[in-house]
């Protein structure tokens, strides 16, 4: 499940042509692949309208219409803005007409059961002209199954801006998903997005992290393992006023499999947390001790931020640990505006959109409309790994690659959910050898726990403390020999 920007899609088409795969052949493959998938959700008695544009997206619609006609479906192929003008689409249109199939430049009378949008695809430019807006408003008013090819018309490929757009029930994206599938507000127009393979090789820098990836990268532990095998993590979190932040993060780290956990917190917070987490050890007045250079031995990775408020002490702690060659997770109260000096060991920041807005100086609206690109640029510029939380959590790496996470739901929109994730990330980067998959797996499992919880509870009633209660059950389904 790969993700491609508009320029990457165009480059893939050009490369295919240079290597002998004509645009005509590629369009034939796309149309046939669409037919194979779409016929699974169509009824032979349905009246189908295909709205075909003048470019290659319209050409895919022409090929789809041909296959539907050949298989006995009731199809109206309509060119509302004129006949196709791209070379490949024109060639397929000539062949379509040679077979005696009907077409029109105006929409027929009476209701349609299915409307298929093959108007613009990745060629969309905003704002749409008035004629497109009128047509899309008409489409959205119809009581029909709505299917978009590649992208809903009115949605850009790479960004989330959208005003008037085709409200699809299904969007079948060719070769791979486009970034706008996961952005706001554009993602609201896709319905159920699916990727359709069209035979081109994949070289995407971005992909969706999937259950298959979790199963591939997380295995059962060897019988000769011991606690040292899975590392000691240092969690700097919690205050007298917010002991729960450290508790939730600590539970996340322990439940996901860290070997040993040291929680640096206040004596009062430790006394509360220990009743739920006796397996951890505690560094009393941890923030103050770390600020003056006291540091426990044998630490494999560190997380700092949940429940912390003293910016001066946080900065002192970060300055003291910056040269230590251990992965560092920075969250919540530690996510201040600072320059990230070069560091040998990885830095992972875990902001929600509001925190990322403060870090970047961009509005939340701008971030949500361009999550992948902004996260990727920040990761590259600051040499950090960005875990931008929210719907479709983004994981961006400094080398320009990244993942989108699709698990999770509104149950995670509660205080403490992010603290739990921080602990889970700490636990996996301590106990797993590959930091890339460790971070992605923590994010995936965190969301999957919420998906598990809503099977039995209303999302409103779920709290962050419930997440780790089902973590073991969720992992047991995924982790194999």
Coordinates of N, CA and C in Angstrom, one line a residue, residues 5-151:
X5 N 3.1 11.1 -4.7 CA 2.8 12.4 -5.0 C 2.5 12.5 -6.5
X6 N 1.9 13.6 -6.9 CA 1.6 13.8 -8.3 C 2.8 13.7 -9.2
X7 N 3.9 14.4 -8.8 CA 5.1 14.3 -9.7 C 5.7 12.9 -9.8
X8 N 5.5 12.1 -8.7 CA 6.0 10.7 -8.8 C 5.1 9.9 -9.7
X9 N 3.8 10.1 -9.7 CA 2.9 9.4 -10.6 C 3.3 9.7 -12.1
X10 N 3.5 11.0 -12.4 CA 3.9 11.4 -13.7 C 5.2 10.8 -14.2
X11 N 6.1 10.8 -13.2 CA 7.5 10.2 -13.5 C 7.3 8.7 -13.8
X12 N 6.5 8.0 -13.0 CA 6.2 6.6 -13.3 C 5.7 6.3 -14.6
X13 N 4.7 7.2 -15.1 CA 4.2 7.0 -16.4 C 5.2 7.3 -17.5
X14 N 6.1 8.3 -17.3 CA 7.1 8.6 -18.3 C 8.1 7.4 -18.3
X15 N 8.5 6.9 -17.2 CA 9.5 5.8 -17.1 C 8.9 4.6 -17.9
X16 N 7.6 4.3 -17.6 CA 7.0 3.2 -18.3 C 7.0 3.4 -19.8
X17 N 6.8 4.6 -20.3 CA 6.8 4.8 -21.7 C 8.2 4.7 -22.3
X18 N 9.2 5.2 -21.6 CA 10.6 5.1 -22.0 C 11.0 3.6 -22.1
X19 N 10.4 2.8 -21.3 CA 10.8 1.4 -21.2 C 9.9 0.5 -22.1
X20 N 9.1 1.1 -22.9 CA 8.3 0.3 -23.9 C 6.8 0.1 -23.6
X21 N 6.4 0.6 -22.4 CA 4.9 0.4 -22.1 C 4.2 1.7 -22.5
X22 N 3.5 1.6 -23.6 CA 2.8 2.8 -24.1 C 1.7 3.3 -23.2
X23 N 1.4 4.6 -23.4 CA 0.2 5.1 -22.6 C -1.1 4.4 -22.9
X24 N -1.2 3.9 -24.1 CA -2.4 3.2 -24.5 C -2.5 1.9 -23.7
X25 N -1.4 1.2 -23.6 CA -1.4 -0.1 -22.9 C -1.6 0.1 -21.4
X26 N -1.0 1.1 -20.9 CA -1.1 1.4 -19.5 C -2.6 1.8 -19.1
X27 N -3.2 2.5 -20.0 CA -4.6 2.9 -19.8 C -5.5 1.7 -19.9
X28 N -5.2 0.7 -20.8 CA -6.0 -0.5 -20.9 C -5.9 -1.3 -19.6
X29 N -4.7 -1.4 -19.1 CA -4.5 -2.1 -17.8 C -5.2 -1.5 -16.7
X30 N -5.2 -0.2 -16.6 CA -5.9 0.6 -15.6 C -7.4 0.3 -15.7
X31 N -7.9 0.5 -16.9 CA -9.4 0.3 -17.0 C -9.8 -1.1 -16.7
X32 N -9.1 -2.1 -17.2 CA -9.4 -3.5 -16.9 C -9.3 -3.8 -15.4
X33 N -8.3 -3.3 -14.7 CA -8.1 -3.5 -13.3 C -9.3 -2.9 -12.5
X34 N -9.7 -1.7 -13.0 CA -10.8 -1.0 -12.3 C -12.1 -1.9 -12.5
X35 N -12.3 -2.4 -13.7 CA -13.5 -3.2 -14.0 C -13.5 -4.4 -13.1
X36 N -12.4 -5.1 -12.9 CA -12.3 -6.3 -12.1 C -12.7 -6.0 -10.7
X37 N -12.3 -4.9 -10.2 CA -12.7 -4.6 -8.8 C -14.1 -4.0 -8.7
X38 N -14.5 -3.1 -9.6 CA -15.7 -2.4 -9.5 C -16.9 -3.4 -9.7
X39 N -16.8 -4.4 -10.6 CA -17.9 -5.3 -10.8 C -18.3 -6.0 -9.6
X40 N -17.4 -6.1 -8.6 CA -17.7 -6.8 -7.4 C -18.7 -6.1 -6.5
X41 N -18.9 -4.8 -6.8 CA -19.8 -4.0 -5.9 C -21.0 -3.5 -6.8
X42 N -21.1 -3.9 -8.0 CA -22.2 -3.5 -8.9 C -23.2 -4.6 -9.0
X43 N -24.4 -4.1 -9.3 CA -25.6 -5.0 -9.6 C -25.8 -5.0 -11.1
X44 N -26.0 -6.1 -11.8 CA -26.2 -6.1 -13.2 C -27.4 -5.3 -13.7
X45 N -28.4 -5.1 -12.8 CA -29.6 -4.4 -13.1 C -29.4 -2.9 -12.8
X46 N -28.3 -2.4 -12.3 CA -28.1 -1.0 -12.0 C -27.9 -0.2 -13.3
X47 N -28.4 1.0 -13.2 CA -28.1 2.0 -14.3 C -26.9 2.8 -13.9
X48 N -25.9 2.8 -14.7 CA -24.5 3.3 -14.4 C -24.2 4.5 -15.3
X49 N -23.8 5.6 -14.6 CA -23.3 6.8 -15.4 C -21.8 6.9 -15.1
X50 N -21.1 7.0 -16.2 CA -19.7 7.3 -16.2 C -19.4 8.7 -16.7
X51 N -19.0 9.6 -15.9 CA -18.6 10.9 -16.3 C -17.2 11.0 -16.7
X52 N -16.9 11.2 -17.9 CA -15.5 11.0 -18.4 C -15.0 12.4 -18.8
X53 N -13.8 12.7 -18.3 CA -13.1 14.0 -18.7 C -12.4 13.9 -20.0
X54 N -11.6 14.9 -20.3 CA -10.9 15.0 -21.6 C -9.5 14.5 -21.6
X55 N -9.0 14.2 -20.4 CA -7.6 13.7 -20.2 C -7.5 12.2 -20.0
X56 N -6.4 11.8 -19.3 CA -6.2 10.4 -19.1 C -7.1 9.8 -18.1
X57 N -7.6 10.6 -17.1 CA -8.6 10.0 -16.2 C -9.8 9.7 -16.9
X58 N -10.2 10.5 -17.9 CA -11.4 10.2 -18.7 C -11.1 9.0 -19.5
X59 N -9.9 8.8 -20.0 CA -9.6 7.6 -20.8 C -9.7 6.3 -20.0
X60 N -9.4 6.4 -18.7 CA -9.6 5.2 -17.8 C -11.1 4.9 -17.7
X61 N -11.9 6.0 -17.7 CA -13.3 5.8 -17.7 C -13.9 5.2 -19.0
X62 N -13.3 5.5 -20.1 CA -13.7 4.9 -21.4 C -13.4 3.4 -21.4
X63 N -12.2 3.0 -21.0 CA -11.9 1.6 -21.0 C -12.8 0.9 -20.0
X64 N -13.1 1.5 -18.9 CA -14.0 0.8 -17.9 C -15.4 0.7 -18.5
X65 N -15.8 1.7 -19.2 CA -17.2 1.6 -19.9 C -17.2 0.5 -20.9
X66 N -16.1 0.4 -21.6 CA -16.1 -0.7 -22.7 C -16.2 -2.1 -22.0
X67 N -15.5 -2.3 -20.9 CA -15.6 -3.6 -20.3 C -16.9 -3.8 -19.7
X68 N -17.5 -2.8 -19.1 CA -18.9 -2.9 -18.5 C -19.9 -3.3 -19.6
X69 N -19.8 -2.6 -20.8 CA -20.7 -2.9 -21.9 C -20.5 -4.4 -22.3
X70 N -19.2 -4.8 -22.5 CA -19.0 -6.1 -22.9 C -19.5 -7.2 -22.0
X71 N -19.7 -6.9 -20.7 CA -20.2 -7.8 -19.8 C -21.7 -7.6 -19.5
X72 N -22.3 -6.8 -20.3 CA -23.7 -6.7 -20.2 C -24.3 -5.7 -19.2
X73 N -23.5 -4.8 -18.7 CA -24.0 -3.8 -17.8 C -24.7 -2.6 -18.5
X74 N -25.6 -2.0 -17.9 CA -26.3 -0.8 -18.4 C -25.5 0.5 -18.2
X75 N -24.8 0.9 -19.1 CA -23.8 2.0 -18.9 C -24.1 3.2 -19.9
X76 N -24.1 4.4 -19.3 CA -24.1 5.7 -20.0 C -22.8 6.3 -19.9
X77 N -22.0 6.4 -21.0 CA -20.7 7.1 -21.0 C -21.0 8.5 -21.5
X78 N -20.7 9.5 -20.6 CA -21.0 10.9 -20.9 C -19.7 11.7 -20.8
X79 N -19.5 12.6 -21.8 CA -18.4 13.5 -21.8 C -19.0 14.9 -21.6
X80 N -19.2 15.4 -20.3 CA -19.9 16.6 -20.1 C -19.1 17.9 -20.6
X81 N -17.8 17.7 -20.8 CA -17.0 18.9 -21.2 C -16.3 18.7 -22.5
X82 N -16.9 17.8 -23.3 CA -16.3 17.5 -24.6 C -15.6 16.2 -24.7
X83 N -15.3 15.8 -25.9 CA -14.6 14.5 -26.2 C -13.2 14.6 -25.8
X84 N -12.6 13.4 -25.6 CA -11.2 13.3 -25.0 C -10.2 14.0 -26.0
X85 N -9.2 14.6 -25.4 CA -8.1 15.2 -26.2 C -6.7 14.6 -26.0
X86 N -6.5 13.9 -24.9 CA -5.2 13.2 -24.8 C -5.1 12.1 -25.8
X87 N -3.9 11.8 -26.2 CA -3.6 10.8 -27.3 C -4.2 9.5 -26.9
X88 N -3.8 9.0 -25.7 CA -4.2 7.6 -25.3 C -5.8 7.6 -25.1
X89 N -6.3 8.6 -24.5 CA -7.8 8.6 -24.3 C -8.5 8.6 -25.7
X90 N -8.0 9.4 -26.6 CA -8.6 9.5 -28.0 C -8.5 8.2 -28.7
X91 N -7.4 7.5 -28.6 CA -7.3 6.2 -29.2 C -8.3 5.2 -28.7
X92 N -8.5 5.2 -27.4 CA -9.4 4.2 -26.7 C -10.9 4.6 -27.1
X93 N -11.1 5.9 -27.2 CA -12.4 6.4 -27.6 C -12.8 5.9 -29.0
X94 N -11.8 6.0 -29.9 CA -12.1 5.5 -31.3 C -12.4 4.0 -31.3
X95 N -11.7 3.3 -30.5 CA -11.9 1.8 -30.4 C -13.3 1.6 -29.8
X96 N -13.6 2.3 -28.8 CA -14.9 2.2 -28.1 C -16.1 2.4 -29.1
X97 N -15.9 3.5 -29.9 CA -17.0 3.8 -30.9 C -17.0 2.7 -32.0
X98 N -15.9 2.1 -32.3 CA -15.9 1.1 -33.4 C -16.6 -0.1 -33.0
X99 N -16.8 -0.4 -31.7 CA -17.5 -1.5 -31.2 C -19.0 -1.3 -31.2
X100 N -19.4 0.0 -31.5 CA -20.9 0.3 -31.6 C -21.5 0.7 -30.2
X101 N -20.7 1.0 -29.2 CA -21.2 1.3 -27.9 C -21.6 2.8 -27.9
X102 N -22.6 3.1 -27.2 CA -23.2 4.5 -27.2 C -22.4 5.4 -26.3
X103 N -22.5 6.7 -26.5 CA -21.9 7.7 -25.7 C -22.7 9.0 -25.9
X104 N -22.4 10.0 -25.1 CA -23.1 11.3 -25.2 C -22.3 12.4 -24.5
X105 N -22.7 13.6 -24.8 CA -22.1 14.8 -24.2 C -23.1 15.4 -23.1
X106 N -24.2 14.8 -22.9 CA -25.2 15.3 -21.9 C -25.7 14.1 -21.1
X107 N -26.0 14.4 -19.9 CA -26.5 13.3 -19.0 C -28.0 13.0 -19.3
X108 N -28.3 11.7 -19.3 CA -29.7 11.3 -19.6 C -30.7 11.6 -18.6
X109 N -31.9 11.4 -18.9 CA -33.0 11.6 -17.9 C -33.1 10.4 -17.0
X110 N -33.8 10.7 -15.9 CA -34.1 9.6 -14.9 C -33.0 9.4 -14.0
X111 N -33.2 8.7 -12.9 CA -32.2 8.4 -11.9 C -31.2 7.4 -12.3
X112 N -30.0 7.6 -11.7 CA -28.9 6.6 -11.9 C -28.6 5.9 -10.6
X113 N -28.3 4.6 -10.7 CA -28.0 3.8 -9.4 C -26.5 4.0 -9.0
X114 N -25.7 4.2 -10.0 CA -24.3 4.3 -9.8 C -23.7 5.5 -10.6
X115 N -22.9 6.4 -10.0 CA -22.2 7.4 -10.7 C -20.7 7.3 -10.6
X116 N -20.0 7.2 -11.7 CA -18.5 7.0 -11.6 C -17.9 8.2 -12.1
X117 N -17.0 8.8 -11.3 CA -16.3 10.0 -11.6 C -14.9 9.7 -12.2
X118 N -14.8 10.0 -13.5 CA -13.6 9.9 -14.3 C -13.2 11.2 -14.9
X119 N -13.4 12.3 -14.2 CA -13.3 13.6 -14.8 C -11.9 14.2 -14.9
X120 N -11.2 14.2 -13.7 CA -9.9 15.0 -13.7 C -8.7 14.2 -13.2
X121 N -8.9 13.5 -12.1 CA -7.7 12.7 -11.5 C -6.7 13.7 -11.0
X122 N -5.4 13.3 -11.2 CA -4.3 14.0 -10.6 C -4.1 15.4 -11.3
X123 N -4.8 15.6 -12.4 CA -4.7 16.8 -13.1 C -5.5 18.0 -12.5
X124 N -6.2 17.7 -11.4 CA -7.0 18.7 -10.9 C -6.3 20.0 -10.4
X125 N -6.8 21.1 -10.8 CA -6.3 22.4 -10.3 C -7.5 23.2 -9.7
X126 N -7.2 23.9 -8.6 CA -8.3 24.6 -8.0 C -8.0 26.1 -8.1
X127 N -9.1 26.9 -8.1 CA -10.5 26.5 -8.0 C -11.1 26.0 -9.3
X128 N -12.0 25.1 -9.1 CA -12.7 24.5 -10.3 C -13.6 25.6 -10.9
X129 N -13.8 25.5 -12.2 CA -14.6 26.5 -12.9 C -16.1 26.2 -12.5
X130 N -17.0 27.2 -12.9 CA -18.4 27.1 -12.5 C -19.1 25.9 -13.0
X131 N -18.7 25.5 -14.3 CA -19.4 24.3 -14.9 C -19.1 23.0 -14.1
X132 N -17.9 22.9 -13.6 CA -17.5 21.7 -12.8 C -18.3 21.8 -11.5
X133 N -18.3 22.9 -10.9 CA -19.0 23.1 -9.6 C -20.5 22.7 -9.7
X134 N -21.1 23.1 -10.8 CA -22.5 22.8 -11.0 C -22.7 21.3 -11.1
X135 N -21.9 20.7 -11.9 CA -22.0 19.2 -12.1 C -21.7 18.4 -10.8
X136 N -20.7 18.8 -10.1 CA -20.4 18.1 -8.8 C -21.6 18.3 -7.8
X137 N -22.2 19.4 -7.7 CA -23.3 19.6 -6.8 C -24.4 18.7 -7.3
X138 N -24.7 18.6 -8.6 CA -25.7 17.7 -9.0 C -25.4 16.2 -8.6
X139 N -24.1 15.8 -8.8 CA -23.7 14.5 -8.5 C -24.0 14.2 -7.0
X140 N -23.6 15.1 -6.2 CA -23.7 14.9 -4.7 C -25.1 14.9 -4.2
X141 N -26.0 15.4 -5.0 CA -27.5 15.4 -4.7 C -28.2 14.1 -5.0
X142 N -27.5 13.3 -5.9 CA -28.1 12.1 -6.4 C -28.1 10.9 -5.4
X143 N -29.1 10.2 -5.3 CA -29.2 9.0 -4.4 C -28.6 7.8 -5.1
X144 N -27.3 7.8 -5.3 CA -26.6 6.8 -6.1 C -25.3 6.4 -5.4
X145 N -24.9 5.2 -5.7 CA -23.5 4.8 -5.3 C -22.5 5.6 -6.1
X146 N -21.6 6.2 -5.4 CA -20.7 7.1 -6.1 C -19.2 6.5 -6.0
X147 N -18.6 6.4 -7.1 CA -17.3 5.8 -7.2 C -16.4 6.8 -7.9
X148 N -15.2 7.1 -7.4 CA -14.2 8.0 -8.0 C -13.0 7.2 -8.5
X149 N -12.5 7.5 -9.7 CA -11.4 6.9 -10.2 C -10.1 7.7 -9.9
X150 N -9.2 7.2 -9.2 CA -7.9 7.8 -8.8 C -8.1 8.9 -7.7
X151 N -8.9 9.9 -8.0 CA -9.2 11.0 -7.0 C -10.6 11.5 -7.2

